[in-house]
Short mmCIF file of N, CA and C in Angstrom, two decimals:
data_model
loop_
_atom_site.label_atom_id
_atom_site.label_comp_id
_atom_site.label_asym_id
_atom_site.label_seq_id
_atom_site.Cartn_x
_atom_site.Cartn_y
_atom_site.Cartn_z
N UNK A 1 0.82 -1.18 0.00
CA UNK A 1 0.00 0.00 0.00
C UNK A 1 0.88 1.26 0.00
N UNK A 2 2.11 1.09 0.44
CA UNK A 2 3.10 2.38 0.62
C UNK A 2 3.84 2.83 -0.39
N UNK A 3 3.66 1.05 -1.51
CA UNK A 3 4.24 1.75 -2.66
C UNK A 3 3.40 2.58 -3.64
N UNK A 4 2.11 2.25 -4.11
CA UNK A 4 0.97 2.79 -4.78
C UNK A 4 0.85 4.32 -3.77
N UNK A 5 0.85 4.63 -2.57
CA UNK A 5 0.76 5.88 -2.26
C UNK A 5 1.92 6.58 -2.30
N UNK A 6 3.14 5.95 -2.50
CA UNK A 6 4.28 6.65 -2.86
C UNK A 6 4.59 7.05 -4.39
N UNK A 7 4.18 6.47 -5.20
CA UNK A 7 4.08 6.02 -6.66
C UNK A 7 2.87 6.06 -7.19
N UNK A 8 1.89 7.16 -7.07
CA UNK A 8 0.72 7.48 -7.39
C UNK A 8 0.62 7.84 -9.07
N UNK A 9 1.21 8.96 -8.83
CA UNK A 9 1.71 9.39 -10.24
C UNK A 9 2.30 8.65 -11.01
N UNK A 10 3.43 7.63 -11.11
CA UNK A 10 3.94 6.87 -11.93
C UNK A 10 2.35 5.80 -12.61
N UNK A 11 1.90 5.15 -11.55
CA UNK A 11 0.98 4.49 -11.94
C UNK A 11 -0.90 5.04 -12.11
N UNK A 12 -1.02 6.67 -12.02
CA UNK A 12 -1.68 6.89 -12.70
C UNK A 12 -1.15 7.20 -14.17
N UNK A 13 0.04 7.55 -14.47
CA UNK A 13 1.26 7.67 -16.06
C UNK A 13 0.73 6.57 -16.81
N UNK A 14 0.58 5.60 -16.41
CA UNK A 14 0.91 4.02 -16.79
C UNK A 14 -0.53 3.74 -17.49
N UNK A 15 -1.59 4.09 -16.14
CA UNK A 15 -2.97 3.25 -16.91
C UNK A 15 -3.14 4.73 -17.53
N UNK A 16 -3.77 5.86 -17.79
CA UNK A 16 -3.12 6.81 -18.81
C UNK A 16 -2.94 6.08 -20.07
N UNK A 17 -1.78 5.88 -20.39
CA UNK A 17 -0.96 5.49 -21.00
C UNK A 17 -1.44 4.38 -21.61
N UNK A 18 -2.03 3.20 -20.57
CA UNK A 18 -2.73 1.85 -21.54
C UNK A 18 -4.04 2.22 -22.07
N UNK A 19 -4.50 3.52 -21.82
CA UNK A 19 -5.84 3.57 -22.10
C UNK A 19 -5.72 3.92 -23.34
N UNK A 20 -5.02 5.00 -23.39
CA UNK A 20 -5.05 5.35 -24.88
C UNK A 20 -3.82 4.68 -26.26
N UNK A 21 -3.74 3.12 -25.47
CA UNK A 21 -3.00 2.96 -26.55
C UNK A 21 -3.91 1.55 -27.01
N UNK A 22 -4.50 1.25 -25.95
CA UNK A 22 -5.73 0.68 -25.86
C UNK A 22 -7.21 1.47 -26.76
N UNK A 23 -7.46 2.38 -26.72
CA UNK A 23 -8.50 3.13 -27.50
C UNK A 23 -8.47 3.15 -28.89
N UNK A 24 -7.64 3.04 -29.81
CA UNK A 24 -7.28 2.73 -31.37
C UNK A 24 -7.55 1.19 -31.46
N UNK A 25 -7.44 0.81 -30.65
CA UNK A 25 -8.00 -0.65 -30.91
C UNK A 25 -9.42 -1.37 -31.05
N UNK A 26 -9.71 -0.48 -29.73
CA UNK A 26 -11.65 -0.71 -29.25
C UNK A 26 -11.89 0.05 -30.51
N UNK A 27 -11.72 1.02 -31.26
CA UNK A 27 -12.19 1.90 -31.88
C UNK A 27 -12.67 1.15 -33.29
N UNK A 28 -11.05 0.20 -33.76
CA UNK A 28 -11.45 -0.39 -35.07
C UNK A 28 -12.19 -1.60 -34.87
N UNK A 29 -12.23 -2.17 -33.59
CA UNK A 29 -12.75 -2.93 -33.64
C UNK A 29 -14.74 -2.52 -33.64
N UNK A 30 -15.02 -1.64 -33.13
CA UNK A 30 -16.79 -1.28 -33.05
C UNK A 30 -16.43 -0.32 -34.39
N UNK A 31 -15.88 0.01 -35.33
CA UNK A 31 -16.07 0.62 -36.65
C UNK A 31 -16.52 -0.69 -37.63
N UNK A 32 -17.02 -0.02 -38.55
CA UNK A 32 -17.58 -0.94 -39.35
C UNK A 32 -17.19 -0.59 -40.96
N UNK A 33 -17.40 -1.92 -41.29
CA UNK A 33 -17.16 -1.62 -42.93
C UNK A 33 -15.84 -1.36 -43.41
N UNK A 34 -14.85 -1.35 -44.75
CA UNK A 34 -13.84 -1.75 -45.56
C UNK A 34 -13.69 -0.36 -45.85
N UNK A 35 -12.12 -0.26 -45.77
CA UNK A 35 -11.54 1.31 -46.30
C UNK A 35 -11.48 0.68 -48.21
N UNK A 36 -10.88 1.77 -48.66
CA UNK A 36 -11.65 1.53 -49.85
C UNK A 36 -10.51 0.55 -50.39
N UNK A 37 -9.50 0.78 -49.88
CA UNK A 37 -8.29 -0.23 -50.79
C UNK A 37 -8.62 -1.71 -50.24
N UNK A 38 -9.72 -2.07 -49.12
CA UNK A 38 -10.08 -2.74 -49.16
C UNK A 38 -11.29 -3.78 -50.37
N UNK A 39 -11.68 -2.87 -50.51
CA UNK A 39 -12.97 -3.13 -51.05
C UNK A 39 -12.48 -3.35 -52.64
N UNK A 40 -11.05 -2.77 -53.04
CA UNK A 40 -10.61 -2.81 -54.17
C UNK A 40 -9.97 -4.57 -54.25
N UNK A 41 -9.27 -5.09 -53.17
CA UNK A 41 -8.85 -6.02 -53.00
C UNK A 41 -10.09 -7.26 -53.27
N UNK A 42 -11.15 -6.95 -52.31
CA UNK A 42 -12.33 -7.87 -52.57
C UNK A 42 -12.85 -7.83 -53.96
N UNK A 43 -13.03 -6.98 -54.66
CA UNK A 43 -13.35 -6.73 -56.00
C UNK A 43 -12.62 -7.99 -56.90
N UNK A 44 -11.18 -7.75 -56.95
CA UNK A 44 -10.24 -8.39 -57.95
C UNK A 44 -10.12 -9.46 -57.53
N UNK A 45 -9.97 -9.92 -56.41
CA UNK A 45 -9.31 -11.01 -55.65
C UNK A 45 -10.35 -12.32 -55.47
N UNK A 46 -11.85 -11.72 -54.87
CA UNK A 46 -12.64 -12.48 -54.74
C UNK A 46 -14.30 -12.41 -55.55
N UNK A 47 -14.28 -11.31 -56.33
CA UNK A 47 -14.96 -11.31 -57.33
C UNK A 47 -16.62 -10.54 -56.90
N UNK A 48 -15.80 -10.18 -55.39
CA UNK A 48 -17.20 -8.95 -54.90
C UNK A 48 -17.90 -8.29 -55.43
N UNK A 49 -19.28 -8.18 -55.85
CA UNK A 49 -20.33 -7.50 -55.92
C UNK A 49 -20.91 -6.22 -55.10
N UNK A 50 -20.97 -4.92 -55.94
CA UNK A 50 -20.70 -4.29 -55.32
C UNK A 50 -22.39 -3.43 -55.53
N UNK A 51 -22.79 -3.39 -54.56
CA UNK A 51 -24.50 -2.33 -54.66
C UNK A 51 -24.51 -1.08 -53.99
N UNK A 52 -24.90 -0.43 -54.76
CA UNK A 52 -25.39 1.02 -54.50
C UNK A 52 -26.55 0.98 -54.02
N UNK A 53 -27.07 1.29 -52.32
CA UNK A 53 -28.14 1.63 -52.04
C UNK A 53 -28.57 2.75 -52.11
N UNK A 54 -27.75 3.60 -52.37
CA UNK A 54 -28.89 5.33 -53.03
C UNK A 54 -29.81 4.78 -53.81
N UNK A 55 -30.32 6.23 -53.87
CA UNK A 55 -31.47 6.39 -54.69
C UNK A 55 -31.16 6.58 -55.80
N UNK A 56 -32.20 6.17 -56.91
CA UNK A 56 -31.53 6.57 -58.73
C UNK A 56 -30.61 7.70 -58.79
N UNK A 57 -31.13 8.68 -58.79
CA UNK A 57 -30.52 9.83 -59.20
C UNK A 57 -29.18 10.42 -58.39
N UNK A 58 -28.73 9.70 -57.02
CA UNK A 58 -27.62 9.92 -56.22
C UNK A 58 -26.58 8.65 -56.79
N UNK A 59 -27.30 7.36 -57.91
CA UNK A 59 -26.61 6.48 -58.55
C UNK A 59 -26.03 7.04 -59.74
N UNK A 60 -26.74 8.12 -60.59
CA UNK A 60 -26.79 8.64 -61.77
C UNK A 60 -25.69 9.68 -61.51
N UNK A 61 -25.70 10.43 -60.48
CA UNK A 61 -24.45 11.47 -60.33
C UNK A 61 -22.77 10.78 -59.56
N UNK A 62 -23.14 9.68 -59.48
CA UNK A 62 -22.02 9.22 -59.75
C UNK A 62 -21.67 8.22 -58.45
N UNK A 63 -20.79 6.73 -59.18
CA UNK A 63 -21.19 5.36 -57.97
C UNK A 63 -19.30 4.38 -58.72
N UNK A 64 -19.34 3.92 -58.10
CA UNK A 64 -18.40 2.52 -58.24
C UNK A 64 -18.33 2.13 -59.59
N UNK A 65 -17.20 2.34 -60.68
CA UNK A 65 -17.45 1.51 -61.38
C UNK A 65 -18.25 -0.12 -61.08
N UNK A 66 -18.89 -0.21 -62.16
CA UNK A 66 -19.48 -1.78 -62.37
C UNK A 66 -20.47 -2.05 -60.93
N UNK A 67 -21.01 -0.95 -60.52
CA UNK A 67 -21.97 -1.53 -59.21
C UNK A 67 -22.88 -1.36 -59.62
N UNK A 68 -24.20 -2.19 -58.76
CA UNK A 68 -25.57 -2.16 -59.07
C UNK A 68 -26.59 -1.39 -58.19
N UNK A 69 -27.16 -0.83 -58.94
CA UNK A 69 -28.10 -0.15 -57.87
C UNK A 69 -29.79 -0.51 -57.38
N UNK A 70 -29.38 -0.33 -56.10
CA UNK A 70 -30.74 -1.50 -55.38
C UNK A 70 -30.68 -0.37 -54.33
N UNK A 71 -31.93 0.50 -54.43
CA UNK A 71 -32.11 1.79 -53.16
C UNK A 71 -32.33 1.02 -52.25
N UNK A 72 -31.88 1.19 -51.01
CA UNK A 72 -32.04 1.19 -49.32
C UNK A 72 -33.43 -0.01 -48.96
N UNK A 73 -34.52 0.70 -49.47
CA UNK A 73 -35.79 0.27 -49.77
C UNK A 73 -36.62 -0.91 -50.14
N UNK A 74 -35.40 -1.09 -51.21
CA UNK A 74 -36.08 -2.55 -52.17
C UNK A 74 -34.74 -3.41 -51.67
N UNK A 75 -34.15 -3.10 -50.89
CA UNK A 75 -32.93 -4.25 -50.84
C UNK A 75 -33.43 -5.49 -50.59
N UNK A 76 -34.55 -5.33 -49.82
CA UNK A 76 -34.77 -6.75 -49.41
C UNK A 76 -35.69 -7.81 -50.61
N UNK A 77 -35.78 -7.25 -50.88
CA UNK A 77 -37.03 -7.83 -51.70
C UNK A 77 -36.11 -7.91 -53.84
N UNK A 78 -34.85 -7.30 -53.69
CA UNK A 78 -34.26 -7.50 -55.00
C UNK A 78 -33.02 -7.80 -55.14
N UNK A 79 -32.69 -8.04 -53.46
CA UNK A 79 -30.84 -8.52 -53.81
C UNK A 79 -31.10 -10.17 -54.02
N UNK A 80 -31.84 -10.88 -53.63
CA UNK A 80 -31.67 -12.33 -53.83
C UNK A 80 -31.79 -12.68 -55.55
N UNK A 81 -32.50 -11.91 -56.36
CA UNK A 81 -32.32 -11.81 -57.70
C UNK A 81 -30.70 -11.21 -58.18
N UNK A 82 -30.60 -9.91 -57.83
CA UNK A 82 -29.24 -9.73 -58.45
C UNK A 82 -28.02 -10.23 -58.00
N UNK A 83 -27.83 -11.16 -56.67
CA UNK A 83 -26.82 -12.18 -56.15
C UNK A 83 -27.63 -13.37 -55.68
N UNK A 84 -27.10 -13.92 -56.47
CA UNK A 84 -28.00 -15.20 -56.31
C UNK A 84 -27.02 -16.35 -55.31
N UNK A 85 -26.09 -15.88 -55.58
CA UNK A 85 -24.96 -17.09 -54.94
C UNK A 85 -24.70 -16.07 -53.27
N UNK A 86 -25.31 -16.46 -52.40
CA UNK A 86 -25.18 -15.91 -50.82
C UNK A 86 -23.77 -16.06 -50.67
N UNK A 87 -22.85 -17.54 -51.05
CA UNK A 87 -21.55 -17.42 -50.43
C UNK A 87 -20.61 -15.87 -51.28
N UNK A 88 -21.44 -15.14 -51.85
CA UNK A 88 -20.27 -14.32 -53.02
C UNK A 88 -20.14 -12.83 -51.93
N UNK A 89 -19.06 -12.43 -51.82
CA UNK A 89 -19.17 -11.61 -50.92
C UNK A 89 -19.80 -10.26 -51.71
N UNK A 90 -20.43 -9.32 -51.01
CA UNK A 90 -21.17 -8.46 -51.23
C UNK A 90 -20.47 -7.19 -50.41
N UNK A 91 -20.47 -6.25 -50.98
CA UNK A 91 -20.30 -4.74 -50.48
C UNK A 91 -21.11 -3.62 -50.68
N UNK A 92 -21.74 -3.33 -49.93
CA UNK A 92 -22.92 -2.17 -49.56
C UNK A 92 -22.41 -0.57 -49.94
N UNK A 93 -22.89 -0.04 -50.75
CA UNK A 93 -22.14 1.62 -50.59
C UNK A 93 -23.14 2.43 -50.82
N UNK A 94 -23.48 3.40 -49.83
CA UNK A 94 -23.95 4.51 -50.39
C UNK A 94 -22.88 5.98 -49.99
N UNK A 95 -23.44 7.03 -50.23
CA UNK A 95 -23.02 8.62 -49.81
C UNK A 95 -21.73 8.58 -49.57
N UNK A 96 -22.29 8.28 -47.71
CA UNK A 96 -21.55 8.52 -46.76
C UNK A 96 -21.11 7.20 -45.83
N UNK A 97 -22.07 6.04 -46.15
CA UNK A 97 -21.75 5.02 -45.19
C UNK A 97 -22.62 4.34 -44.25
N UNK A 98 -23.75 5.66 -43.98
CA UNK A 98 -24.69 5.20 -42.75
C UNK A 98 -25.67 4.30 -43.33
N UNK A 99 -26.37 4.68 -44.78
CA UNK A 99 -27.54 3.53 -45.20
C UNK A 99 -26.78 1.98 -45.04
N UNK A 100 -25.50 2.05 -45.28
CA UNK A 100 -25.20 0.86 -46.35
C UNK A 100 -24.51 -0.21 -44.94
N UNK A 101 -24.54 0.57 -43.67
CA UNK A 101 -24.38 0.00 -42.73
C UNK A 101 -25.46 -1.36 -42.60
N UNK A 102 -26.92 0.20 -42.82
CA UNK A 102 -28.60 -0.85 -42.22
C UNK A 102 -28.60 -1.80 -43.08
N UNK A 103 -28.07 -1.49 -44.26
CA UNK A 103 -28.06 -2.81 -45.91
C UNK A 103 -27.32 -4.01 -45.49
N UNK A 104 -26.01 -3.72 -44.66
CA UNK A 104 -25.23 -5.00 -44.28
C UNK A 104 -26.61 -5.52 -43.47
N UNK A 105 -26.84 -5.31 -42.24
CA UNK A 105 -27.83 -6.13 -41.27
C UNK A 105 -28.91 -6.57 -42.06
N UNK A 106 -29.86 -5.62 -43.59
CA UNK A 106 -30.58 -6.86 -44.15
C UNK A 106 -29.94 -7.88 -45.04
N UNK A 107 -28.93 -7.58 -45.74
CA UNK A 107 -28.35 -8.61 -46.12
C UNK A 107 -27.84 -9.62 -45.45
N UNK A 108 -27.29 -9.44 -44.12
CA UNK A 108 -27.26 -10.62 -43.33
C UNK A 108 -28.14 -11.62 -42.90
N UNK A 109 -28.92 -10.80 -42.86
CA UNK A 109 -30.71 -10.87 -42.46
C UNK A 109 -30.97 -12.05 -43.15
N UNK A 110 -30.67 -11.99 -44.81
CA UNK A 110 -31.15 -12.72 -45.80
C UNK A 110 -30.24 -13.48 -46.10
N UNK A 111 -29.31 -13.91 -45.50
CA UNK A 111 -28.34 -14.89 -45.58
C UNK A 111 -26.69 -15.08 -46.47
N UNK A 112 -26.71 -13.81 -46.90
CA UNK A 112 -25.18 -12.78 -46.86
C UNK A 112 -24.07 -12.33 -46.27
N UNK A 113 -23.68 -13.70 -45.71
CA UNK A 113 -22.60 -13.61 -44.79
C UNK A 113 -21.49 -12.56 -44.59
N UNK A 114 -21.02 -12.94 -45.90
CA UNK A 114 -20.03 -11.91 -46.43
C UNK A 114 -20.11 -10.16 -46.83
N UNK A 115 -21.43 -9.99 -46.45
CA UNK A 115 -21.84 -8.82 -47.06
C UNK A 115 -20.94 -7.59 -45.69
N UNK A 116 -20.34 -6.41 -46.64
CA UNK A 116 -19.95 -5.61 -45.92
C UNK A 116 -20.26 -4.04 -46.57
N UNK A 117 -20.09 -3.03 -45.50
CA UNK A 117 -19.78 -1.97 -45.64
C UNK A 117 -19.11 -1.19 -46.25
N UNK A 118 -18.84 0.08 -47.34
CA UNK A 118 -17.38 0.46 -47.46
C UNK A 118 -17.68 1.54 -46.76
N UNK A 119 -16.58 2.00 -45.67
CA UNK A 119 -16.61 2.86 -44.74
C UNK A 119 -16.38 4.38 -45.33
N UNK A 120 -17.57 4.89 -44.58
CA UNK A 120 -17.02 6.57 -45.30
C UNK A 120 -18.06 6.40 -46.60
N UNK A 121 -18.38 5.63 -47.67
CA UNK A 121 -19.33 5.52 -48.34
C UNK A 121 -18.38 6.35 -50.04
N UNK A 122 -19.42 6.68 -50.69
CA UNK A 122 -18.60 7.53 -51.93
C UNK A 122 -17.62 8.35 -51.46
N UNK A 123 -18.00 8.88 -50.96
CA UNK A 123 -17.02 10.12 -50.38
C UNK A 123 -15.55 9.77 -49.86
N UNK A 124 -15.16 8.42 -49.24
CA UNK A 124 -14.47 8.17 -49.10
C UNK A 124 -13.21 7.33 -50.24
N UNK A 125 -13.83 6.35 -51.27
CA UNK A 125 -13.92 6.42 -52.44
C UNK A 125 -13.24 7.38 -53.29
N UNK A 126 -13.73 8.69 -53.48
CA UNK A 126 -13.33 9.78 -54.40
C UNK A 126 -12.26 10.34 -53.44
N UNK A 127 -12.20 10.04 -52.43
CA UNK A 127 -11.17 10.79 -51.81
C UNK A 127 -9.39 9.70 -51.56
N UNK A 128 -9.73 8.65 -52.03
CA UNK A 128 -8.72 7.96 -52.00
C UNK A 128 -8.38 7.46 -53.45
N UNK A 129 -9.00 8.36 -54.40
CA UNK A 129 -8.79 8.99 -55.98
C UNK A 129 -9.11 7.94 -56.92
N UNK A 130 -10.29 6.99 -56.58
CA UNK A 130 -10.60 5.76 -57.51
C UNK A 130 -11.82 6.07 -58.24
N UNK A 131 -11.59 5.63 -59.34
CA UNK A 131 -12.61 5.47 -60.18
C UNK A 131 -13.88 6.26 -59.77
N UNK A 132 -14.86 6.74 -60.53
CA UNK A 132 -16.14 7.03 -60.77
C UNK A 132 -17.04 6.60 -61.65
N UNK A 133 -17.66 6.28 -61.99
CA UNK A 133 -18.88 6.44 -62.94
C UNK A 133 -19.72 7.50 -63.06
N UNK A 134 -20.61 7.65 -63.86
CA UNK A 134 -21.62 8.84 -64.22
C UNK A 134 -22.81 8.13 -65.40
N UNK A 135 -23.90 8.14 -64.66
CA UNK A 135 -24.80 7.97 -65.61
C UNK A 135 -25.94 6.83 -65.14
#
């Protein structure tokens, strides 16, 4: 007890110290969804399918090369037609990230194991200078 009250400070330094080296960890681990050089890897590598849950016209101003667009809305009721094979991994994108989060949980929902997020959404995408589409 005489050392902890002598050595207060050293060992408040310490947990301090594990907390925040500890916090980058908890962090990626409760984040969700694929940075984009991820999502580029799943593309080539494993032949990922990639859906746009915007809406038409947020698909039309511009999305992922080669993705399909299935709004937020109808996901449930039109991804088992446009991926028919559940084991194929799937990647969700809209905007910003937040729809395509709720898209992973129905696609899981519907038996899409593999289905993920790309984090950050378009925006993140154009900002790590890949590809666009238009139209």
């Amino acid at each position: 007890m005489k050392f902890i009250v002598d050595n207060w400070m050293l060992i408040t330094i310490a947990l301090i110290s594990g907390a925040l080296l500890l916090g980058p960890v908890l962090k990626g681990a409760a984040s969700s969804g694929l940075d984009p050089a991820g999502v580029v890897q799943l593309i080539n590598r494993e032949k990922a399918v990639v859906i746009d849950v915007c809406e038409p016209g947020e698909h039309a101003a511009g999305h992922i090369v080669g993705a399909k667009n299935i709004p937020l809305a109808q996901l449930e009721s039109k991804l088992a037609g446009t991926v028919k094979n559940k084991a194929t991994p799937v990647i969700l994108v809209c905007q910003s990230g937040t729809r395509s989060n709720r898209a992973v949980a129905i696609a899981k929902k519907l038996g899409y194991e593999q289905a993920q997020s790309l984090a950050g959404g378009i925006g993140a995408w154009k900002s790590a200078n890949l590809p666009i589409e238009k139209g």
